[in-house]
mmCIF file of C-alpha atoms and ligand atoms in Angstrom:
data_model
loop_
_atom_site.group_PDB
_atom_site.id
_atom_site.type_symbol
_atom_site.label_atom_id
_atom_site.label_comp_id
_atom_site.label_asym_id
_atom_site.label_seq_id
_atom_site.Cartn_x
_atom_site.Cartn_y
_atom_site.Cartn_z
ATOM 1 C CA UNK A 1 166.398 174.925 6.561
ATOM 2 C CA UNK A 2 162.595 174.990 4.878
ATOM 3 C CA UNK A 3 162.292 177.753 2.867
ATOM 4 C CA UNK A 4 159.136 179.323 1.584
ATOM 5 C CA UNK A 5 157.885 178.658 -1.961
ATOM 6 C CA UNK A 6 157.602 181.791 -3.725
ATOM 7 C CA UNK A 7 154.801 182.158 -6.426
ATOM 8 C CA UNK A 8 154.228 185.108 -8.754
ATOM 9 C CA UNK A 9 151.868 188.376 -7.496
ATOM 10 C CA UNK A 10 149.575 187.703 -9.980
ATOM 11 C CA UNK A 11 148.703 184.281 -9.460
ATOM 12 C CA UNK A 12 146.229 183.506 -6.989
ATOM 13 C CA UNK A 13 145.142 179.660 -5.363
ATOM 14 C CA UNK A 14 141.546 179.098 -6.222
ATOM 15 C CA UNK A 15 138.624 176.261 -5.842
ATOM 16 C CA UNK A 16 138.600 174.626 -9.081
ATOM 17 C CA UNK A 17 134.934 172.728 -9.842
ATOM 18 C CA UNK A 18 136.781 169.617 -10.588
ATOM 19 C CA UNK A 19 140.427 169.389 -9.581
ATOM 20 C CA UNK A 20 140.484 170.809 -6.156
ATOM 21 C CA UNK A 21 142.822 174.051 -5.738
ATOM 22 C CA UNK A 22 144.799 175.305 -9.157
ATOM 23 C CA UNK A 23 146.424 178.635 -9.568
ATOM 24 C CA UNK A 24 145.093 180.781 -11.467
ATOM 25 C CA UNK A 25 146.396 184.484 -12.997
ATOM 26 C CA UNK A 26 144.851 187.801 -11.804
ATOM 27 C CA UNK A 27 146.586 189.341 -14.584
ATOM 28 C CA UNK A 28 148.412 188.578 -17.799
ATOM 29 C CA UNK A 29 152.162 187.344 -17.145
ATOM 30 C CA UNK A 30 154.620 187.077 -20.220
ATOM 31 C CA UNK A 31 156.652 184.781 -21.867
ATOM 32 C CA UNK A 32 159.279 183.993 -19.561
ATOM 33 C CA UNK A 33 158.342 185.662 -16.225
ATOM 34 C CA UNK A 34 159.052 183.599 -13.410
ATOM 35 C CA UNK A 35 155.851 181.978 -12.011
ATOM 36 C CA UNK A 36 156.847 179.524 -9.194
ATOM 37 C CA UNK A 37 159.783 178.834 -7.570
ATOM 38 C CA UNK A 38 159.895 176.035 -4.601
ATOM 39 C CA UNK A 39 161.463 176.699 -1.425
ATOM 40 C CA UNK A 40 161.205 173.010 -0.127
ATOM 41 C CA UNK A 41 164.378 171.079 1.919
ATOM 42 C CA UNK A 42 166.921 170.918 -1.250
ATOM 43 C CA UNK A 43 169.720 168.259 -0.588
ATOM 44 C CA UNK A 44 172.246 165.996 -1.632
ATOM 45 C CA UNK A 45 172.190 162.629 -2.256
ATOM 46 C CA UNK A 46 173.345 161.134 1.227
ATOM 47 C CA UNK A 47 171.187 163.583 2.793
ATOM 48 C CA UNK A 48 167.716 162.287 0.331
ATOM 49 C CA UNK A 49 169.099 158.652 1.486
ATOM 50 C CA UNK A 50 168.424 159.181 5.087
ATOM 51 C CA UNK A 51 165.121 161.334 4.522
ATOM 52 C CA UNK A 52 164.413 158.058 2.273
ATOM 53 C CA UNK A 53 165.022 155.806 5.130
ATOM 54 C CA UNK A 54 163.206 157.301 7.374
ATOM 55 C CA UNK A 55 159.742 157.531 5.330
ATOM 56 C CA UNK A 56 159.733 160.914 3.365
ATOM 57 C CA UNK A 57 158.674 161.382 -0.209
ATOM 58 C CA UNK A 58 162.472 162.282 -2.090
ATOM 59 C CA UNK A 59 162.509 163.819 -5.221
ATOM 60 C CA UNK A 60 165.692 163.776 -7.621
ATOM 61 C CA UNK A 61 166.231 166.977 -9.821
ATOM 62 C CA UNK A 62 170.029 166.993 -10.436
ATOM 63 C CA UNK A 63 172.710 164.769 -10.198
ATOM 64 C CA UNK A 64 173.426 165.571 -6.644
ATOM 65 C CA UNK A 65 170.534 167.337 -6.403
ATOM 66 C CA UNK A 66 166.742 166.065 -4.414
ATOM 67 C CA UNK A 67 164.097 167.860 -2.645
ATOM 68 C CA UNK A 68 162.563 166.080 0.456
ATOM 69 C CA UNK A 69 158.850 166.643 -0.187
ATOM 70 C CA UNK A 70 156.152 168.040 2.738
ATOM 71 C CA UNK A 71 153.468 167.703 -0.122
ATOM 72 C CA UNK A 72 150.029 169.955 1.112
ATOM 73 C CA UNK A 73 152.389 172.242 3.377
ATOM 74 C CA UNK A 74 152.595 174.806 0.845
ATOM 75 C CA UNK A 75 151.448 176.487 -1.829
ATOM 76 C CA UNK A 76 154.069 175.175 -4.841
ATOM 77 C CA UNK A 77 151.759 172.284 -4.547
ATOM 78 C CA UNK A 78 148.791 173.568 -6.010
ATOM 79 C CA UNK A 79 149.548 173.685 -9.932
ATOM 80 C CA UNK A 80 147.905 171.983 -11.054
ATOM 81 C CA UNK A 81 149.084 169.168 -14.504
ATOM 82 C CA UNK A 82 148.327 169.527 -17.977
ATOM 83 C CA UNK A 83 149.622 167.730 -20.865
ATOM 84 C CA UNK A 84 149.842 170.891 -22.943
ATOM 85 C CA UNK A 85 151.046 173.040 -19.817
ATOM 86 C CA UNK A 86 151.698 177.061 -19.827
ATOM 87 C CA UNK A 87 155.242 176.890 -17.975
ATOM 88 C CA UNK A 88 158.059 175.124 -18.133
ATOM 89 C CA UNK A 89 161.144 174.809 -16.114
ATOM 90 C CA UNK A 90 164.179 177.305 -15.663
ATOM 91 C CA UNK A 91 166.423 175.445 -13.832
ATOM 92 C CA UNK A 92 165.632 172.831 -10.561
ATOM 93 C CA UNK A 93 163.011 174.624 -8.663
ATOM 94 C CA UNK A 94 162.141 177.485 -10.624
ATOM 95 C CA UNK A 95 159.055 177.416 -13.278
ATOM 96 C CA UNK A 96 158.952 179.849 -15.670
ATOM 97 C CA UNK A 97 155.778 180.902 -18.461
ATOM 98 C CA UNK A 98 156.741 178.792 -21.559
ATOM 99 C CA UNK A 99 153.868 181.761 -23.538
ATOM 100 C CA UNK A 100 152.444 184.847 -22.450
ATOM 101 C CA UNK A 101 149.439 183.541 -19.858
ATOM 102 C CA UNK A 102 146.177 185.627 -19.998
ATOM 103 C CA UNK A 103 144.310 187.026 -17.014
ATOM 104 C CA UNK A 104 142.369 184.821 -15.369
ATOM 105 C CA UNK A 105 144.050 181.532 -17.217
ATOM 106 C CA UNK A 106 145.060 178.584 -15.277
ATOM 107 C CA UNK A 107 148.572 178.318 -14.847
ATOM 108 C CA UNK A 108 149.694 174.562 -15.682
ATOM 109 C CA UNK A 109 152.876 172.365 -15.512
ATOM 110 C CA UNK A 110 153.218 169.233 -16.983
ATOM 111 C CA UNK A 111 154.493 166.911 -14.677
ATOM 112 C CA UNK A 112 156.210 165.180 -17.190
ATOM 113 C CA UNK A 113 158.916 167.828 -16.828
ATOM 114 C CA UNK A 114 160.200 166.413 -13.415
ATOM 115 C CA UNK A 115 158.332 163.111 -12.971
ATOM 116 C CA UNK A 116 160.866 160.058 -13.894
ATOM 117 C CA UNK A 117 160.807 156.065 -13.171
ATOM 118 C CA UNK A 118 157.516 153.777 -11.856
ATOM 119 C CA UNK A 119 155.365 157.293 -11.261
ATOM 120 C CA UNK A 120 151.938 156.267 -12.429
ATOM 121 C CA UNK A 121 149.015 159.242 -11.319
ATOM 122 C CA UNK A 122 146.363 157.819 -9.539
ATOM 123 C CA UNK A 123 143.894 159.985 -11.820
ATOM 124 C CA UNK A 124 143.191 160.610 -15.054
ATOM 125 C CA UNK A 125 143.806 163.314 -17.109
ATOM 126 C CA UNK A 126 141.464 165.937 -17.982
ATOM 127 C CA UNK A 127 143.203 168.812 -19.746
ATOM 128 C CA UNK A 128 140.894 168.599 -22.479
ATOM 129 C CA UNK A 129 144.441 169.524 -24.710
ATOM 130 C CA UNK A 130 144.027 167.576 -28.178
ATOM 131 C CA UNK A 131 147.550 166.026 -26.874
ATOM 132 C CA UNK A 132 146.149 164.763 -23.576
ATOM 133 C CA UNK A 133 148.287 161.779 -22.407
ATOM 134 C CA UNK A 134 145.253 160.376 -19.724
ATOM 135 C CA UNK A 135 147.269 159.109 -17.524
ATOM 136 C CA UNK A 136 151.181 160.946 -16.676
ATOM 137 C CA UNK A 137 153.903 158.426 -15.976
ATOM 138 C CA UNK A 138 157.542 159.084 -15.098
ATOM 139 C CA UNK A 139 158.010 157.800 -18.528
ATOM 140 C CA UNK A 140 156.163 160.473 -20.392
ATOM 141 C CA UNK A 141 159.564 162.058 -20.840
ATOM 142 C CA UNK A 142 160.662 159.637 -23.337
ATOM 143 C CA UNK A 143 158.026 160.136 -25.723
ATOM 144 C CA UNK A 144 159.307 161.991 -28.462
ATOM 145 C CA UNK A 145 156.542 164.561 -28.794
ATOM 146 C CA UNK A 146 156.460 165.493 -25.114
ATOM 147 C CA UNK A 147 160.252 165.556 -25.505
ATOM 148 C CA UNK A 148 159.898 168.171 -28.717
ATOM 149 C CA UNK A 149 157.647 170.165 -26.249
ATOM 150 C CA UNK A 150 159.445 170.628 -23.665
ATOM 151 C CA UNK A 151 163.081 170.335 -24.769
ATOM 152 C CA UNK A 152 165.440 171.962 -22.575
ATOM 153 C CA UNK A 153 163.116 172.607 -20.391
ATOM 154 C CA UNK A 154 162.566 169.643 -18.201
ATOM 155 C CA UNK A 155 164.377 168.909 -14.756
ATOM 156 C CA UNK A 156 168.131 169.134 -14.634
ATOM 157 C CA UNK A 157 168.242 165.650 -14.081
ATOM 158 C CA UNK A 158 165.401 164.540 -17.086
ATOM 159 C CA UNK A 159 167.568 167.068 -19.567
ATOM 160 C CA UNK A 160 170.797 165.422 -18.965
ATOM 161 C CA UNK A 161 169.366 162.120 -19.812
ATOM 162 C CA UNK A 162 167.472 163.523 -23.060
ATOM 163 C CA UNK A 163 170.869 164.761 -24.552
ATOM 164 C CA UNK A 164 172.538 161.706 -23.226
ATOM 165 C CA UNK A 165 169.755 159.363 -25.339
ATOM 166 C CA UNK A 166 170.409 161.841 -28.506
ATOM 167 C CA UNK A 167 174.192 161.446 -27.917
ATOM 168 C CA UNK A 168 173.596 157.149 -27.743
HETATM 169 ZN ZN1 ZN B 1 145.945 165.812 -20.226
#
């Protein structure tokens, strides 16, 4: 079953001038509110195999945990990446404010948190953040700052392996 994703009140989609759509806040939301959480086709493993096999974009965010991707269908897609982003993640499909966000801010995610393996984006980075990374890789995670950012905070999945390294 395809659920709905389920963003905050006060966030609306807008045109951005250089990045296509990006949310953006229509009024402050504090530290900690919940700001996105994606519906999307969650499944197990031998269920991601098949939607594998048969041509869809899987995405692993547990252990036994992957989302089988309709990418443009909805509005969860539309955050837009910075490398110094405003939310981080709660648990496997829910993104939470990692500071209070002003009115009118963009709300941003670094796609570091869930990205992991030969992801390379096909753009480059603008953030303008003095800790912009250019290009995001699925091995951003393993850089120690992005790790310091972030920590705890990541994708089930990219958390388990952090404390795993540590543990090493
Ligand atoms: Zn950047």
């Amino acid at each position: 079953m395809q659920e709905k994703d389920w963003i905050n009140p006060k966030i609306e989609i807008r045109e951005t001038s250089n990045k296509g759509r990006g949310m953006f806040t229509t009024s402050e939301i504090k530290e900690g509110e919940k700001v996105l959480m994606w519906g999307g086709n969650y499944v197990n493993a031998v269920e991601a195999e098949k939607a594998k096999a048969a041509g869809k974009l899987v995405m692993q965010w547990d252990e036994d945990l992957y989302s089988i991707e309709d990418r443009g269908e909805e509005v969860g897609y539309f955050i837009n990446h910075s490398c110094d982003a405003n939310t981080w993640m709660a648990d496997a499909r829910t993104l939470i404010a990692k500071r209070d966000i002003e009115a009118g801010e963009e709300v941003t995610a670094d796609y570091a948190l869930w990205e992991n393996g030969d992801y390379i984006s096909g753009w480059e980075c603008r953030c303008g953040s003095p800790l912009c990374r250019g290009r995001v890789t699925g091995q951003d995670w393993k850089l120690p700052d992005v790790q310091a950012r972030y920590r705890g905070h990541f994708s089930p999945l990219i958390n388990s392996k952090i404390e795993k390294e540590v543990v090493e």
